[in-house]
XYZ file of C-alpha atoms in Angstrom:
125
model
C -55.807 -24.098 183.763
C -53.455 -22.347 186.166
C -54.091 -18.651 186.649
C -52.601 -15.942 188.813
C -54.388 -12.646 188.367
C -53.009 -9.520 190.013
C -54.898 -6.339 190.711
C -54.483 -3.118 192.656
C -51.636 -1.387 190.892
C -51.934 2.382 190.541
C -50.199 5.745 190.537
C -49.615 6.995 194.074
C -47.621 9.744 195.723
C -44.571 9.032 197.835
C -45.597 8.131 201.357
C -48.869 6.672 200.164
C -50.266 3.167 200.416
C -51.463 0.490 198.013
C -52.780 -3.014 198.399
C -52.101 -5.543 195.678
C -54.106 -8.737 195.376
C -53.510 -11.959 193.506
C -56.236 -14.502 192.827
C -55.001 -18.038 192.214
C -56.677 -20.989 190.543
C -55.804 -24.286 188.917
C -53.238 -25.633 191.382
C -53.042 -26.832 194.974
C -52.763 -23.478 196.737
C -51.806 -24.917 200.143
C -48.801 -26.742 198.696
C -47.132 -23.667 197.283
C -45.122 -20.660 198.337
C -46.619 -17.489 196.979
C -44.365 -14.539 196.302
C -44.403 -11.012 194.992
C -41.644 -10.028 192.620
C -41.138 -6.681 190.924
C -39.303 -5.455 187.884
C -38.355 -1.864 187.196
C -37.344 -0.686 183.718
C -33.846 -1.822 182.878
C -33.528 -3.922 186.016
C -33.787 -7.592 186.813
C -36.865 -9.049 188.398
C -36.431 -9.191 192.166
C -38.386 -10.828 194.941
C -39.853 -8.594 197.624
C -42.114 -10.788 199.790
C -42.857 -14.467 200.296
C -45.430 -16.500 202.172
C -45.581 -20.239 202.632
C -49.308 -20.785 202.569
C -49.194 -24.037 204.521
C -47.958 -22.434 207.742
C -48.024 -18.689 207.084
C -44.255 -18.221 207.284
C -43.169 -14.986 205.639
C -39.993 -13.323 204.463
C -39.187 -9.906 203.030
C -36.482 -8.220 201.037
C -34.499 -5.734 203.102
C -35.660 -2.894 200.878
C -39.314 -3.360 201.891
C -39.046 -4.772 205.400
C -41.213 -2.803 207.804
C -43.205 -1.210 204.980
C -44.747 -4.144 203.088
C -46.840 -6.972 204.497
C -47.731 -10.158 202.648
C -50.751 -12.213 203.647
C -52.824 -15.048 202.269
C -56.401 -16.223 202.541
C -56.237 -19.914 201.811
C -60.005 -20.326 201.713
C -60.291 -17.646 199.018
C -57.013 -18.646 197.349
C -55.712 -15.114 197.387
C -52.460 -13.485 198.405
C -52.148 -9.785 199.127
C -49.344 -7.277 199.484
C -50.026 -4.272 201.671
C -47.557 -1.542 200.763
C -47.134 1.426 203.104
C -44.864 4.450 202.992
C -44.218 3.941 199.311
C -41.084 5.399 197.764
C -40.293 6.340 194.164
C -37.856 3.426 194.046
C -40.787 1.070 194.576
C -41.981 1.926 191.072
C -42.133 -1.296 189.067
C -44.373 -3.929 187.567
C -45.349 -6.256 190.390
C -45.823 -9.953 189.706
C -47.442 -12.686 191.742
C -45.680 -16.043 191.549
C -46.276 -19.549 192.861
C -43.594 -22.146 193.389
C -42.054 -24.660 195.733
C -38.599 -23.380 196.703
C -36.755 -25.553 199.168
C -36.660 -22.773 201.744
C -37.804 -19.212 202.255
C -37.030 -16.901 200.622
C -36.855 -18.383 197.191
C -35.189 -15.498 195.404
C -34.623 -17.162 192.072
C -37.270 -16.690 189.433
C -36.489 -20.219 188.218
C -37.932 -21.553 191.484
C -41.440 -20.510 190.506
C -43.746 -22.499 188.296
C -46.502 -19.988 187.726
C -46.613 -16.244 187.148
C -49.257 -13.584 186.825
C -49.336 -10.975 184.109
C -48.189 -8.166 186.396
C -49.664 -4.926 187.686
C -48.012 -1.505 187.427
C -47.151 0.450 190.553
C -45.908 3.989 190.032
C -44.814 6.160 192.943
C -44.367 9.840 192.211
C -42.052 12.030 194.240
């Protein structure tokens, strides 16, 4: 059974930090691109960070570049998102996703085969 289980979401003040984690099981971790997407109320789901686990290549949305860092531990089958200098506009449900887009970044949600249940991040001003 494929599972992606996120953790680490919380309420934090603007300027604060959070670290999200995603534990993966049930598929060949090294063959997939892992990504973090987020969805705010009334908005479409958008990708924020990507990592190709095979070679560690990463990509970021412009809105988070320089503030967020994605990393993976292939031995533990986990992917993390370190979020610094958080802003109120970062408030959203954050989802971990696994897929095999042809190239980084794979911005389309249709490019991902597996999704976690999401974890809430709320940034207060």
